[in-house]
Short mmCIF file of C-alpha atoms and ligand atoms in Angstrom, two decimals:
data_model
loop_
_atom_site.label_atom_id
_atom_site.label_comp_id
_atom_site.label_asym_id
_atom_site.label_seq_id
_atom_site.Cartn_x
_atom_site.Cartn_y
_atom_site.Cartn_z
CA MET A 1 -15.53 103.81 12.05
CA ARG A 2 -14.07 103.68 8.30
CA ILE A 3 -11.17 101.59 7.14
CA HIS A 4 -8.89 103.64 4.66
CA LEU A 5 -6.75 101.93 2.38
CA ILE A 6 -3.75 103.98 1.11
CA ASN A 7 -1.27 103.30 -1.79
CA PRO A 8 1.48 106.32 -0.92
CA SER A 9 3.04 108.56 -3.74
CA ASP A 10 4.78 111.17 -3.44
CA ILE A 11 3.43 112.22 -7.07
CA SER A 12 0.16 112.58 -8.46
CA PHE A 13 -0.46 112.41 -11.94
CA GLY A 14 -4.44 112.22 -11.99
CA ARG A 15 -4.79 109.76 -13.61
CA GLY A 16 -2.63 105.92 -13.61
CA VAL A 17 -1.95 103.61 -16.01
CA ILE A 18 -2.33 100.51 -13.77
CA THR A 19 -4.50 99.42 -10.68
CA PRO A 20 -2.53 98.89 -7.68
CA ARG A 21 -4.68 95.51 -7.46
CA TRP A 22 -4.10 94.77 -3.91
CA LEU A 23 -6.21 98.33 -2.78
CA TYR A 24 -8.99 96.20 -4.54
CA VAL A 25 -8.48 92.68 -3.13
CA LEU A 26 -8.00 93.99 0.76
CA ALA A 27 -10.86 95.33 -0.29
CA ALA A 28 -12.61 92.63 -1.11
CA ALA A 29 -11.25 91.42 2.40
CA THR A 30 -12.59 93.27 4.52
CA PRO A 31 -15.67 92.46 6.06
CA ARG A 32 -18.43 94.29 4.80
CA GLN A 33 -20.41 94.91 8.49
CA TYR A 34 -17.27 97.47 8.44
CA GLY A 35 -18.79 99.22 4.91
CA ASP A 36 -17.20 99.66 1.66
CA PRO A 37 -13.25 100.62 2.30
CA LEU A 38 -12.68 104.31 1.58
CA LEU A 39 -9.26 103.61 -0.92
CA VAL A 40 -6.75 106.45 -1.77
CA ASP A 41 -4.34 106.16 -4.37
CA GLU A 42 -1.65 108.16 -4.46
CA THR A 43 -0.81 108.11 -8.12
CA LEU A 44 -4.04 109.76 -8.75
CA VAL A 45 -4.85 111.66 -6.33
CA GLN A 46 -2.99 112.75 -2.62
CA LEU A 47 -4.81 111.52 0.23
CA ASP A 48 -7.24 114.05 2.38
CA PHE A 49 -6.20 114.36 5.58
CA SER A 50 -9.92 115.74 6.65
CA THR A 51 -11.49 112.66 5.51
CA VAL A 52 -9.70 110.07 8.30
CA LYS A 53 -11.60 110.35 12.35
CA LYS A 54 -10.02 109.16 15.14
CA GLY A 55 -10.82 105.43 15.52
CA ASP A 56 -10.37 104.68 11.46
CA ILE A 57 -8.03 101.88 10.58
CA VAL A 58 -5.58 102.85 8.02
CA GLY A 59 -4.45 100.35 5.62
CA ILE A 60 -0.62 101.24 4.26
CA GLY A 61 1.24 99.41 1.44
CA ILE A 62 4.65 100.10 0.96
CA HIS A 63 7.47 99.39 -1.18
CA THR A 64 11.09 100.38 -1.55
CA ALA A 65 9.89 103.38 -3.79
CA ASN A 66 7.25 105.19 -2.19
CA VAL A 67 8.22 104.07 1.66
CA LEU A 68 8.90 107.40 2.97
CA ARG A 69 5.76 108.66 1.74
CA GLY A 70 3.92 105.55 3.29
CA TYR A 71 5.84 106.75 6.21
CA GLU A 72 4.52 110.49 6.41
CA VAL A 73 1.15 109.39 5.61
CA GLY A 74 1.56 107.10 8.55
CA ARG A 75 2.51 108.88 11.21
CA ARG A 76 0.13 111.61 10.24
CA VAL A 77 -2.88 110.02 10.39
CA ARG A 78 -1.71 108.50 13.90
CA GLU A 79 -2.11 111.87 14.90
CA LEU A 80 -5.33 111.91 13.99
CA GLY A 81 -6.10 109.27 16.67
CA ALA A 82 -6.60 106.69 13.56
CA TRP A 83 -4.84 102.88 13.98
CA VAL A 84 -2.40 102.60 11.81
CA VAL A 85 -0.94 99.66 9.92
CA TYR A 86 1.33 98.44 7.07
CA GLY A 87 1.64 95.90 4.97
CA GLY A 88 3.61 94.83 1.57
CA ILE A 89 6.67 93.45 0.93
CA HIS A 90 8.73 96.19 2.05
CA ALA A 91 6.89 95.86 5.51
CA THR A 92 7.34 92.46 5.77
CA LEU A 93 11.16 92.48 4.96
CA TYR A 94 11.85 95.86 7.71
CA PRO A 95 8.51 95.96 9.85
CA GLU A 96 10.43 98.05 12.78
CA GLU A 97 10.91 100.78 10.69
CA SER A 98 7.16 101.32 10.44
CA PHE A 99 7.02 101.20 14.75
CA GLU A 100 10.10 103.25 14.36
CA LEU A 101 9.33 106.16 11.62
CA GLY A 102 5.91 105.52 10.08
CA GLY A 103 3.99 105.35 13.36
CA ALA A 104 2.64 101.52 12.98
CA HIS A 105 0.66 100.23 15.22
CA ALA A 106 0.35 96.89 13.65
CA VAL A 107 2.41 95.65 10.43
CA VAL A 108 1.63 92.52 8.89
CA LYS A 109 3.82 90.31 6.94
CA GLY A 110 2.76 88.39 4.04
CA ASP A 111 -0.01 88.06 2.44
CA GLY A 112 -2.98 90.34 3.75
CA ASP A 113 -6.05 87.70 1.81
CA ASP A 114 -6.44 85.93 4.96
CA VAL A 115 -5.57 87.75 7.94
CA TRP A 116 -7.17 91.41 7.00
CA PRO A 117 -10.35 90.84 8.74
CA THR A 118 -8.65 89.44 11.87
CA VAL A 119 -6.66 92.22 11.77
CA ILE A 120 -9.74 94.88 11.80
CA GLN A 121 -11.23 93.04 14.87
CA ASP A 122 -8.85 93.51 16.95
CA CYS A 123 -7.66 97.39 15.59
CA ALA A 124 -11.89 97.42 16.60
CA ALA A 125 -11.84 96.63 19.70
CA GLY A 126 -8.47 98.28 20.33
CA THR A 127 -6.19 95.52 20.87
CA PRO A 128 -4.22 94.90 17.52
CA GLU A 129 -0.97 92.47 18.36
CA THR A 130 2.01 94.14 16.48
CA ILE A 131 2.43 91.57 13.86
CA TYR A 132 0.53 89.24 11.60
CA ASP A 133 1.57 86.75 9.67
CA GLY A 134 -0.33 86.80 6.66
CA GLY A 135 2.05 83.84 5.36
CA ARG A 136 2.12 82.82 1.70
CA VAL A 137 -2.03 81.63 1.02
CA GLY A 138 -3.16 78.85 -1.72
CA SER A 139 -4.02 80.09 -4.81
CA ASP A 140 -7.51 78.61 -4.09
CA ARG A 141 -7.98 81.64 -1.34
CA PHE A 142 -6.72 84.42 -3.15
CA LEU A 143 -9.49 86.88 -3.47
CA GLU A 144 -11.33 88.42 -6.54
CA ALA A 145 -10.97 92.10 -6.40
CA ARG A 146 -13.90 94.89 -5.91
CA TRP A 147 -13.79 96.40 -9.02
CA ASP A 148 -16.87 97.75 -8.18
CA LEU A 149 -15.41 100.26 -6.25
CA LEU A 150 -12.76 101.59 -9.56
CA PRO A 151 -13.33 105.11 -9.77
CA GLU A 152 -14.63 106.01 -13.38
CA LYS A 153 -11.88 106.47 -15.98
CA GLY A 154 -8.85 106.54 -13.65
CA TYR A 155 -6.50 104.12 -15.40
CA MET A 156 -5.45 102.75 -18.30
CA PHE A 157 -4.82 99.02 -18.18
CA ALA A 158 -6.60 96.99 -14.75
CA SER A 159 -4.55 94.01 -13.51
CA VAL A 160 -5.50 90.75 -12.79
CA GLN A 161 -3.31 87.98 -10.97
CA THR A 162 -3.36 84.56 -12.66
CA VAL A 163 -0.16 83.38 -10.80
CA ARG A 164 1.96 84.16 -8.09
CA GLY A 165 5.97 83.21 -7.25
CA CYS A 166 8.13 82.20 -9.50
CA PRO A 167 10.47 79.05 -9.51
CA LYS A 168 13.61 81.03 -11.18
CA HIS A 169 16.34 82.51 -8.68
CA CYS A 170 17.54 85.74 -10.66
CA SER A 171 20.30 87.70 -8.28
CA PHE A 172 18.52 90.77 -8.62
CA CYS A 173 14.58 89.92 -8.21
CA SER A 174 13.08 88.79 -4.51
CA VAL A 175 9.89 87.55 -5.85
CA TRP A 176 10.99 83.87 -5.43
CA ARG A 177 12.33 84.82 -2.18
CA THR A 178 8.79 86.64 -0.86
CA ASP A 179 6.26 84.66 -3.22
CA GLY A 180 8.09 81.51 -3.29
CA GLN A 181 9.37 79.68 -5.95
CA LYS A 182 6.45 76.97 -6.05
CA PRO A 183 3.81 78.51 -8.64
CA ARG A 184 -0.11 79.28 -6.89
CA GLN A 185 -1.87 79.17 -9.90
CA ARG A 186 -5.18 80.35 -9.82
CA SER A 187 -8.17 79.09 -11.32
CA THR A 188 -9.59 79.97 -14.12
CA ASP A 189 -12.97 80.43 -13.06
CA ALA A 190 -11.77 83.31 -10.54
CA VAL A 191 -9.47 84.58 -13.10
CA ILE A 192 -12.23 85.24 -15.90
CA ASN A 193 -14.98 86.47 -13.06
CA GLU A 194 -12.73 89.32 -12.51
CA ILE A 195 -11.66 90.20 -16.43
CA VAL A 196 -15.67 89.56 -17.40
CA GLU A 197 -16.16 92.40 -14.31
CA LEU A 198 -13.92 94.25 -15.89
CA ARG A 199 -14.87 94.16 -19.17
CA ARG A 200 -18.44 95.30 -17.93
CA ARG A 201 -17.39 98.64 -16.71
CA GLY A 202 -15.49 99.25 -19.65
CA TYR A 203 -12.30 97.81 -19.11
CA ARG A 204 -10.82 96.39 -22.29
CA PHE A 205 -6.53 96.51 -21.93
CA ILE A 206 -5.34 94.12 -18.91
CA THR A 207 -2.10 93.39 -17.54
CA LEU A 208 -2.26 89.76 -16.04
CA SER A 209 0.19 91.16 -12.79
CA ASP A 210 2.29 87.79 -12.42
CA ASP A 211 5.47 86.80 -11.16
CA ASN A 212 5.62 84.91 -14.39
CA PHE A 213 3.21 83.82 -16.40
CA TYR A 214 5.18 80.58 -18.09
CA PRO A 215 5.58 78.98 -14.58
CA VAL A 216 6.67 75.57 -16.37
CA THR A 217 8.59 75.18 -19.48
CA LEU A 218 9.04 72.12 -21.43
CA THR A 219 13.01 72.04 -20.23
CA ASP A 220 11.36 71.53 -16.69
CA ILE A 221 9.13 68.76 -18.04
CA VAL A 222 11.84 67.27 -19.47
CA LEU A 223 13.80 66.98 -16.56
CA ALA A 224 11.15 65.54 -14.40
CA GLU A 225 10.74 62.70 -17.41
CA LYS A 226 14.68 61.39 -17.70
CA GLN A 227 14.40 61.49 -13.27
CA GLY A 228 11.59 59.36 -13.97
CA ASN A 229 9.97 61.50 -11.09
CA GLN A 230 5.95 60.32 -11.95
CA ALA A 231 4.39 63.03 -9.35
CA ARG A 232 6.21 65.85 -10.54
CA ILE A 233 5.43 65.44 -13.84
CA THR A 234 1.76 65.03 -13.28
CA GLU A 235 2.03 68.23 -11.13
CA LEU A 236 4.12 70.02 -13.98
CA LYS A 237 1.92 68.64 -16.61
CA THR A 238 -1.26 69.70 -14.79
CA LEU A 239 0.00 73.33 -14.11
CA ARG A 240 0.27 73.50 -18.06
CA GLU A 241 -2.87 72.27 -18.80
CA GLU A 242 -4.67 74.84 -16.57
CA ARG A 243 -2.73 77.84 -18.26
CA PHE A 244 -4.20 76.21 -21.28
CA GLU A 245 -7.46 76.16 -20.28
CA LEU A 246 -6.75 79.49 -19.10
CA MET A 247 -6.14 80.60 -22.27
CA GLU A 248 -8.35 79.13 -24.47
CA ALA A 249 -11.57 80.64 -22.10
CA MET A 250 -9.70 84.23 -22.57
CA SER A 251 -9.76 83.87 -26.15
CA GLN A 252 -13.50 83.64 -26.10
CA LEU A 253 -13.99 86.76 -24.87
CA PRO A 254 -14.81 90.22 -26.47
CA LYS A 255 -12.42 90.14 -29.59
CA ASP A 256 -11.40 93.75 -28.34
CA MET A 257 -9.83 92.55 -25.07
CA VAL A 258 -6.37 93.40 -25.11
CA PHE A 259 -3.87 91.67 -22.20
CA PHE A 260 -0.04 92.13 -21.22
CA THR A 261 1.75 90.09 -19.09
CA GLN A 262 5.20 88.92 -17.97
CA ILE A 263 7.19 85.71 -19.02
CA THR A 264 10.19 84.08 -19.13
CA MET A 265 12.31 84.34 -22.06
CA GLU A 266 12.40 80.63 -22.26
CA ALA A 267 8.56 80.80 -23.99
CA ALA A 268 10.23 81.55 -27.61
CA GLU A 269 11.46 77.27 -27.41
CA ASP A 270 7.15 76.74 -26.68
CA SER A 271 5.51 77.09 -30.15
CA ALA A 272 1.99 75.65 -28.65
CA PHE A 273 2.28 78.07 -25.37
CA LEU A 274 2.49 81.02 -27.85
CA ASP A 275 0.14 80.31 -30.23
CA ALA A 276 -2.15 79.68 -27.15
CA MET A 277 -1.12 83.19 -25.74
CA SER A 278 -1.94 84.79 -29.19
CA ARG A 279 -5.12 83.05 -29.63
CA ALA A 280 -5.87 84.34 -25.98
CA ARG A 281 -5.50 88.09 -27.02
CA ILE A 282 -2.08 88.18 -24.95
CA LYS A 283 -0.25 91.10 -27.36
CA GLY A 284 2.46 91.74 -25.42
CA ALA A 285 4.44 90.66 -22.96
CA LEU A 286 7.20 91.97 -20.36
CA VAL A 287 10.71 89.48 -20.55
CA GLY A 288 13.40 89.95 -18.76
CA ILE A 289 16.65 89.48 -20.93
CA GLU A 290 18.77 92.08 -18.43
CA ALA A 291 22.16 91.13 -20.49
CA VAL A 292 23.39 91.03 -24.15
CA THR A 293 26.23 89.00 -23.14
CA GLU A 294 26.55 85.06 -21.91
CA GLU A 295 29.24 86.97 -18.42
CA GLY A 296 26.60 89.11 -17.50
CA LEU A 297 23.79 86.72 -17.61
CA LYS A 298 25.96 84.38 -15.42
CA ALA A 299 26.45 87.57 -13.59
CA VAL A 300 22.44 87.22 -12.35
CA PHE A 301 21.98 83.89 -11.89
CA LYS A 302 19.95 84.55 -15.44
CA ASP A 303 21.97 81.79 -17.66
CA PHE A 304 18.92 79.86 -18.91
CA ASN A 305 18.35 83.18 -20.67
CA TYR A 306 20.51 83.87 -24.23
CA SER A 307 23.16 85.74 -25.48
CA GLY A 308 24.33 87.44 -29.02
CA GLU A 309 22.14 86.01 -32.20
CA ASN A 310 20.61 83.44 -30.27
CA LEU A 311 19.03 85.89 -28.13
CA VAL A 312 17.44 87.73 -31.47
CA ALA A 313 16.11 84.78 -32.88
CA ARG A 314 14.13 84.18 -29.37
CA LEU A 315 12.97 87.93 -29.17
CA LYS A 316 12.11 87.45 -32.41
CA GLU A 317 10.01 84.59 -32.07
CA PHE A 318 7.28 86.13 -29.74
CA LYS A 319 6.92 88.90 -32.43
CA LYS A 320 5.95 85.61 -35.48
CA HIS A 321 3.24 84.60 -32.92
CA ASN A 322 1.84 88.27 -32.37
CA VAL A 323 3.05 88.70 -29.08
CA HIS A 324 4.96 92.31 -28.46
CA VAL A 325 7.86 92.29 -26.07
CA LEU A 326 9.03 94.82 -23.36
CA GLY A 327 12.44 94.10 -23.24
CA SER A 328 13.98 94.58 -19.98
CA PHE A 329 18.06 95.25 -19.65
CA ILE A 330 20.41 95.92 -16.83
CA PHE A 331 22.74 98.10 -17.25
CA GLY A 332 25.98 98.42 -14.61
CA LEU A 333 26.56 94.97 -13.86
CA HIS A 334 30.26 94.48 -13.13
CA THR A 335 30.78 92.57 -16.29
CA ASP A 336 29.81 95.77 -18.45
CA ARG A 337 32.24 97.88 -20.51
CA ALA A 338 31.35 100.79 -22.41
CA GLU A 339 31.10 98.56 -25.69
CA THR A 340 28.29 97.00 -23.38
CA PHE A 341 25.79 99.99 -23.79
CA THR A 342 26.07 100.27 -27.70
CA ALA A 343 25.71 96.82 -28.07
CA THR A 344 22.43 96.45 -26.40
CA ALA A 345 20.66 99.26 -28.29
CA LYS A 346 21.75 97.96 -31.74
CA LEU A 347 20.95 94.22 -29.95
CA ALA A 348 17.02 95.98 -29.12
CA LEU A 349 16.53 97.14 -32.81
CA GLU A 350 17.96 94.39 -34.45
CA ALA A 351 15.32 91.99 -32.59
CA ASP A 352 12.13 93.93 -33.30
CA ILE A 353 10.88 94.87 -29.57
CA THR A 354 8.30 96.94 -29.25
CA PHE A 355 8.90 98.55 -26.11
CA ALA A 356 12.23 98.47 -24.09
CA GLN A 357 13.51 99.41 -20.23
CA PHE A 358 17.14 100.20 -19.57
CA VAL A 359 17.24 99.68 -15.65
CA MET A 360 20.80 100.80 -13.34
CA MET A 361 21.34 97.81 -11.31
CA THR A 362 20.00 98.32 -7.85
CA PRO A 363 20.17 96.15 -5.09
CA PHE A 364 16.42 95.18 -3.99
CA PRO A 365 16.09 94.48 -0.69
CA GLY A 366 14.89 90.37 0.41
CA THR A 367 17.80 90.09 -2.91
CA VAL A 368 20.68 87.64 -2.90
CA ASP A 369 22.50 90.83 -4.88
CA PHE A 370 21.26 92.52 -1.66
CA GLN A 371 22.44 90.49 0.76
CA LYS A 372 25.75 90.10 -0.82
CA TRP A 373 26.89 94.14 -1.05
CA GLU A 374 24.82 94.76 2.59
CA LYS A 375 27.65 91.90 3.67
CA ASP A 376 30.47 93.46 2.13
CA LEU A 377 30.20 96.85 2.74
CA GLY A 378 30.04 95.41 6.57
CA GLU A 379 30.97 98.47 8.91
CA ASN A 380 32.29 100.53 6.35
CA VAL A 381 28.70 102.18 5.13
CA GLN A 382 28.60 105.66 3.46
CA LYS A 383 26.00 107.66 4.63
CA ILE A 384 24.24 110.54 3.87
CA ASP A 385 22.42 112.94 6.07
CA GLY A 386 22.99 109.98 9.01
CA VAL A 387 21.64 107.35 7.12
CA PRO A 388 23.86 104.19 5.20
CA VAL A 389 23.51 103.83 2.31
CA THR A 390 22.17 100.21 2.51
CA ARG A 391 19.04 101.56 3.79
CA TYR A 392 18.73 104.09 1.10
CA TRP A 393 15.14 104.33 0.66
CA LEU A 394 15.12 106.44 3.57
CA ILE A 395 17.64 108.70 1.87
CA PRO A 396 15.74 111.90 0.02
CA PRO A 397 15.70 110.89 -3.56
CA ASP A 398 17.06 113.89 -4.38
CA LYS A 399 20.68 112.94 -2.35
CA ARG A 400 20.80 109.40 -2.95
CA PRO A 401 23.17 108.01 -5.16
CA LYS A 402 22.37 106.85 -8.77
CA LEU A 403 24.08 103.51 -8.39
CA TYR A 404 24.90 101.63 -5.32
CA THR A 405 27.44 98.66 -6.12
CA PRO A 406 31.05 100.11 -7.52
CA HIS A 407 31.62 99.08 -10.58
CA PRO A 408 35.93 97.98 -11.96
CA THR A 409 35.84 100.46 -14.97
CA MET A 410 32.77 103.13 -14.94
CA ASN A 411 31.74 105.71 -12.40
CA PRO A 412 28.48 106.09 -11.75
CA GLU A 413 27.70 109.28 -14.06
CA GLU A 414 29.48 107.74 -16.81
CA ILE A 415 26.23 104.54 -16.56
CA ARG A 416 23.95 106.88 -15.65
CA MET A 417 25.08 109.18 -18.86
CA ARG A 418 25.85 105.95 -21.10
CA THR A 419 21.89 104.71 -20.08
CA GLN A 420 20.29 108.12 -20.43
CA LYS A 421 21.40 107.93 -24.41
CA VAL A 422 20.57 104.19 -25.26
CA TRP A 423 17.06 105.36 -23.83
CA ASP A 424 16.73 108.50 -26.40
CA ALA A 425 17.88 106.50 -28.79
CA PHE A 426 15.16 103.90 -28.14
CA TYR A 427 12.41 106.54 -27.40
CA GLU A 428 13.60 108.47 -30.56
CA ASN A 429 10.46 109.67 -32.13
CA GLY A 430 11.20 108.48 -35.81
CA ALA A 431 12.09 104.99 -33.64
CA VAL A 432 8.92 105.14 -32.40
CA TRP A 433 6.66 106.06 -35.09
CA LYS A 434 8.36 103.37 -37.38
CA ARG A 435 8.02 100.82 -34.56
CA SER A 436 4.00 102.20 -34.52
CA ASN A 437 3.80 100.26 -38.08
CA CYS A 438 2.82 96.92 -35.10
CA VAL A 439 -0.62 98.36 -35.09
CA LYS A 440 -2.83 99.31 -37.64
CA SER A 441 -5.33 102.37 -37.40
CA MET A 442 -4.20 105.53 -37.39
CA LYS A 443 -6.32 106.19 -33.51
CA ALA A 444 -3.57 103.08 -32.72
CA LYS A 445 -0.29 104.28 -33.85
CA LEU A 446 -1.07 107.58 -31.95
CA ALA A 447 -2.40 105.78 -28.72
CA PHE A 448 1.16 103.40 -29.16
CA PHE A 449 3.10 107.06 -29.58
CA LEU A 450 1.86 108.57 -27.06
CA ILE A 451 2.74 105.80 -24.44
CA SER A 452 6.06 105.24 -25.46
CA LYS A 453 6.86 108.96 -24.86
CA LEU A 454 4.61 108.39 -21.16
CA TYR A 455 7.14 105.22 -20.66
CA ARG A 456 9.86 107.36 -21.43
CA GLN A 457 8.89 110.07 -18.94
CA MET A 458 7.17 108.31 -16.05
CA TYR A 459 10.85 106.34 -16.53
CA ALA A 460 12.82 109.34 -16.21
CA ASN A 461 10.77 110.66 -13.27
CA THR A 462 11.52 108.15 -11.27
CA GLY A 463 15.17 106.23 -12.52
CA ILE A 464 18.13 108.01 -13.73
CA ALA A 465 17.28 112.10 -13.91
CA THR A 466 19.33 113.54 -12.04
CA ASP A 467 18.05 116.79 -10.64
CA SER A 468 14.42 117.27 -9.35
CA ALA A 469 13.74 120.42 -12.32
CA ARG A 470 14.02 117.31 -14.84
CA ARG A 471 11.98 115.06 -12.72
CA LYS A 472 9.04 118.18 -12.17
CA SER A 473 9.17 118.61 -16.27
CA SER A 474 8.70 114.86 -16.51
CA THR A 475 6.36 114.66 -13.66
CA ASN A 476 3.94 117.10 -15.47
CA SER A 477 4.32 115.88 -19.34
CA ALA A 478 3.43 112.58 -17.86
CA LYS A 479 -0.29 113.98 -16.35
CA TRP A 480 -0.54 115.62 -19.98
CA LEU A 481 0.25 111.56 -21.49
CA THR A 482 -2.16 110.11 -19.59
CA LEU A 483 -5.47 112.49 -19.99
CA PRO A 484 -5.23 111.97 -24.24
CA LEU A 485 -4.22 108.31 -22.99
CA VAL A 486 -7.59 106.85 -20.64
CA TRP A 487 -10.12 108.10 -23.20
CA ILE A 488 -8.14 106.00 -25.40
CA PHE A 489 -8.18 103.42 -23.72
CA ARG A 490 -11.38 103.19 -22.47
CA ALA A 491 -14.13 100.81 -24.41
CA LYS A 492 -18.06 101.01 -24.42
CA PRO A 493 -19.03 98.87 -21.35
CA MET A 494 -20.85 95.71 -21.52
CA PRO A 495 -22.75 95.94 -18.40
CA ASP A 496 -24.63 92.69 -19.31
CA LEU A 497 -21.41 90.70 -20.76
CA GLN A 498 -21.80 87.07 -19.81
CA LYS A 499 -19.01 84.51 -19.06
CA PRO A 500 -17.54 82.31 -21.37
CA ALA A 501 -20.30 78.56 -20.92
CA ASN A 502 -17.90 75.89 -19.18
CA VAL A 503 -14.70 77.86 -18.60
CA ALA A 504 -13.24 75.27 -16.21
CA GLY A 505 -12.62 71.62 -18.31
CA VAL A 506 -12.52 73.43 -21.53
CA ARG A 507 -9.96 71.50 -24.02
CA PRO A 508 -7.11 73.47 -24.44
CA PHE A 509 -5.73 74.33 -27.89
CA ALA A 510 -2.33 72.16 -27.70
CA ILE A 511 -1.06 69.82 -24.17
CA LEU A 512 2.26 68.47 -24.20
CA ASN A 513 1.72 64.77 -24.77
S1 SF4 B 601 13.46 87.78 -12.37
FE1 SF4 B 601 11.35 87.20 -13.13
S2 SF4 B 601 12.20 84.93 -13.64
FE2 SF4 B 601 14.03 86.07 -12.49
S3 SF4 B 601 13.24 85.80 -10.54
FE3 SF4 B 601 12.34 87.41 -10.65
S4 SF4 B 601 10.36 87.34 -11.45
FE4 SF4 B 601 11.06 84.75 -11.90
#
């Protein structure tokens, strides 16, 4: 009896951009008595169904974008006599779908870290429960991923998680509702263990796949002080101190290592934090800018962000501290007008951000926006192939609408075309080449150019492309681009690399008060 863990995808690129961390974490949660699980990331290569035998246990992780393929894999392996278990955010939100459409025997809701061994035991005994509630495990129980199972030369970036959960409450995001608003921060020791293990294996580019790398802002501390809430002040300061401790330890890692993360814009007001990031070689961060106007920010419950000139100043602050920004913008908000697109494109250039993504407003399950959208539609739901649009992930991709929420002044096609134009302008060859000045060597410039193009192609593939021909052509381009990039991103393995001495408890560079 073997355990299989599958990351479903319709499209396989042969090489991947970022390791799907959950595969390696659940591999670590698999009791050794069952042998090493077989890990299949279908973004690299499709599952070979002949490897699945009667009595095997197949764990499938699904999110909104890959449910159709996930359900197909589940049905087929069930026909082969395997036990089928679903997990991931989509299975957590819609467990019934996995049974109705995906041939599930069981569904794991929430975090799988703790509960996975029980699921395996029960399946092996032939008596699985229907639902397992993994809840939210404490950060001291996060498992270190089994990086020894990584395929050689599979990915450009490895992924390590340092904190789960986000204290904010953006209306388009499900993170704070699923992972919780209380940051669950891992110990420095556990994070460094994984990073060192990855560098030993030749991975020098690492994504810190956190919900929000900056869970405590200076304003949070000031507010707690104003309230005289001593317990809260201590809690916040401890979390902050641990961040600095981690970054200090990271700064002692090999100098060729490069990290990326995701952060809120408030970090721009925290010079000490940005300096620490720079020393830790966290060279890039995805910053959710979302909208460039005050009304737009209010519309997505993100009024802690800045707009206009203040926004440009905040974004430039990151670059001053050597942290490059991948700015994320949303189009299709009810406050957007035709001129918003031009203003956004202009601002992205003025603010000198290094990468950008321009996504079209989509109500994702588990978000406040989705709840409102579903409620507003009530019984008047449009159906496509018999599927209500409020279950759009079950509609074949070619037939899905490009925009779900009606806009007061623009039709979906206008929004799609204008969004496309902004992408094209930002990733135009000359503009990308100019931005490649942020790195020095010719090899690094070439890598920068290729990764910019890859980013553009991969997005066109899943987002705004109108037809399957264009999606197919984007996939092919992306496949070709990943080949040299995986080679460029690899480093010589350092099998003898040791952890920096005394990583836990090192005195951080600078701590508030
Ligand atoms: S969008 Fe970012 S800041 Fe907002 S809730 Fe989600 S993770 Fe937090």
